[in-house]
Amino acid sequence: MFVVMTVGASEAEVLGVKSQILAEGLTPFDHVGEERVVIAVVGEIGGRRPLLIERFTGLAGVERVTPISRPFKLTSREFRPEDTVIRVLDAVIGDGSLTMMAGPCSVEGRDMLFETADAVKAAGATVLRGGAFKPRTSPYAFQGLGVEGLRYLAEARERTGLPVITEVMEPSQVDIVAEYADILQIGTRNMQNYSLLREMGRVARPVMLKRGYGATVEEWLMAAEYIVSSGNPNVILCERGIRTFETYTRNTMDLAAVPLVHHLTHLPVIVDPSHATGKRWLVKPLALGGVAVGADGVMVEVHPTPDQALSDAEQQLTLDQFRDLMTDVVPIHAQVRGLRRDPVEAGAAAAGGALAADGLARH
Ligand code: PEP
Ligand code: MN
């Protein structure tokens, strides 16, 4: 439930509500909006709901208590109508600009990483990607360079100024990956690794959460809720394709998920057409499609000699193909930018309607 404070409620009143929530064994998270403070009450509420609503409604400075039917709270647009904007070095994600994350599937060595980093930076990439710890389907496949790969990524950041994103596969790797990387990636196979998600809550780095290949949108948002409720509000979602009965593509890219997730949450959404399609020649059309439906950015795999890549050889773009993608994606992004959200809804959110009961009904 959300406790909606009156316009002009004092700091002492907000504190009073928060301490009452804590006294009930629950956790308060406040959002200071333009007009008023809203406090989300999270924890096991169970059968106490009517009693708590009555209790909180009676506190000083409280306008109303809104029960919320959705299981995700802190990640919902009802709680926070404004988009979450994430800043990391010079990159800004979720502010309406186009985020382009590019780089090899795996960091295979210093030279190939630097060559790729220089080329993607020159072409307009805003974030450098590269896997150091690789989640491979086969235990006999290349598992990544580990810490050596992290060091090359940090050197590539020094060289290009681009923030780097790389995957963290288990809780024991979180500190070392956070030491070298600017954005931590949770891969599709780990979307419901709850101990890893909780660890993400305590790192001072943005986290990109890939959608589990068998996960519904709600399960994906609940995974994001784990991270945010553990203390890290800087979560980026990444649609990377889900498994369906189709076999021509590696996965099926769920384009509808992009506007849907923008509707349900305030978190930025990136599309990854490389893992979604598994085929080099399908990456560009799906990248353009993702941007056309309002994605905040694209993640693509790029390699100087994709055919010789140690992982995902079939889906990595050449440096030339990445330049070509950039040429076409930038004007498409510029065109759709003003259309990003339905104007009626955008107006309702701006008027604070997203928090009202009618805001819930709209979904
Ligand atoms: C990756 O981006 O390196 C990766 C392994 O992707 P996914 O988790 O989506 O398969
Ligand atoms: Mn890959």
XYZ file of N, CA, C and O in Angstrom, residues 41 72 79 130 156 212 228 291 327:
36
model
N 4.671 1.129 1.541
C 4.818 0.271 2.714
C 5.077 -1.130 2.196
O 4.216 -1.719 1.537
N 4.399 -5.728 -7.649
C 5.593 -4.865 -7.629
C 5.150 -3.476 -7.197
O 4.114 -2.984 -7.635
N 3.857 4.346 -7.939
C 4.688 4.872 -6.865
C 5.501 6.070 -7.353
O 5.612 7.079 -6.681
N 31.145 -6.139 -22.586
C 32.102 -7.221 -22.790
C 32.003 -8.175 -21.624
O 32.009 -7.760 -20.460
N 40.011 -0.166 -21.090
C 39.263 0.354 -22.248
C 38.439 1.569 -21.845
O 38.245 2.490 -22.634
N 14.572 -13.030 -17.872
C 14.768 -14.470 -17.948
C 14.131 -14.999 -19.226
O 13.056 -14.523 -19.612
N 15.586 -3.239 -6.083
C 15.224 -1.905 -5.592
C 14.904 -1.966 -4.094
O 15.356 -1.127 -3.315
N 13.905 0.391 -31.007
C 13.930 1.846 -30.820
C 12.602 2.449 -31.265
O 12.063 3.355 -30.628
N 24.161 4.599 -38.210
C 23.669 5.556 -39.211
C 22.152 5.511 -39.302
O 21.494 6.540 -39.437
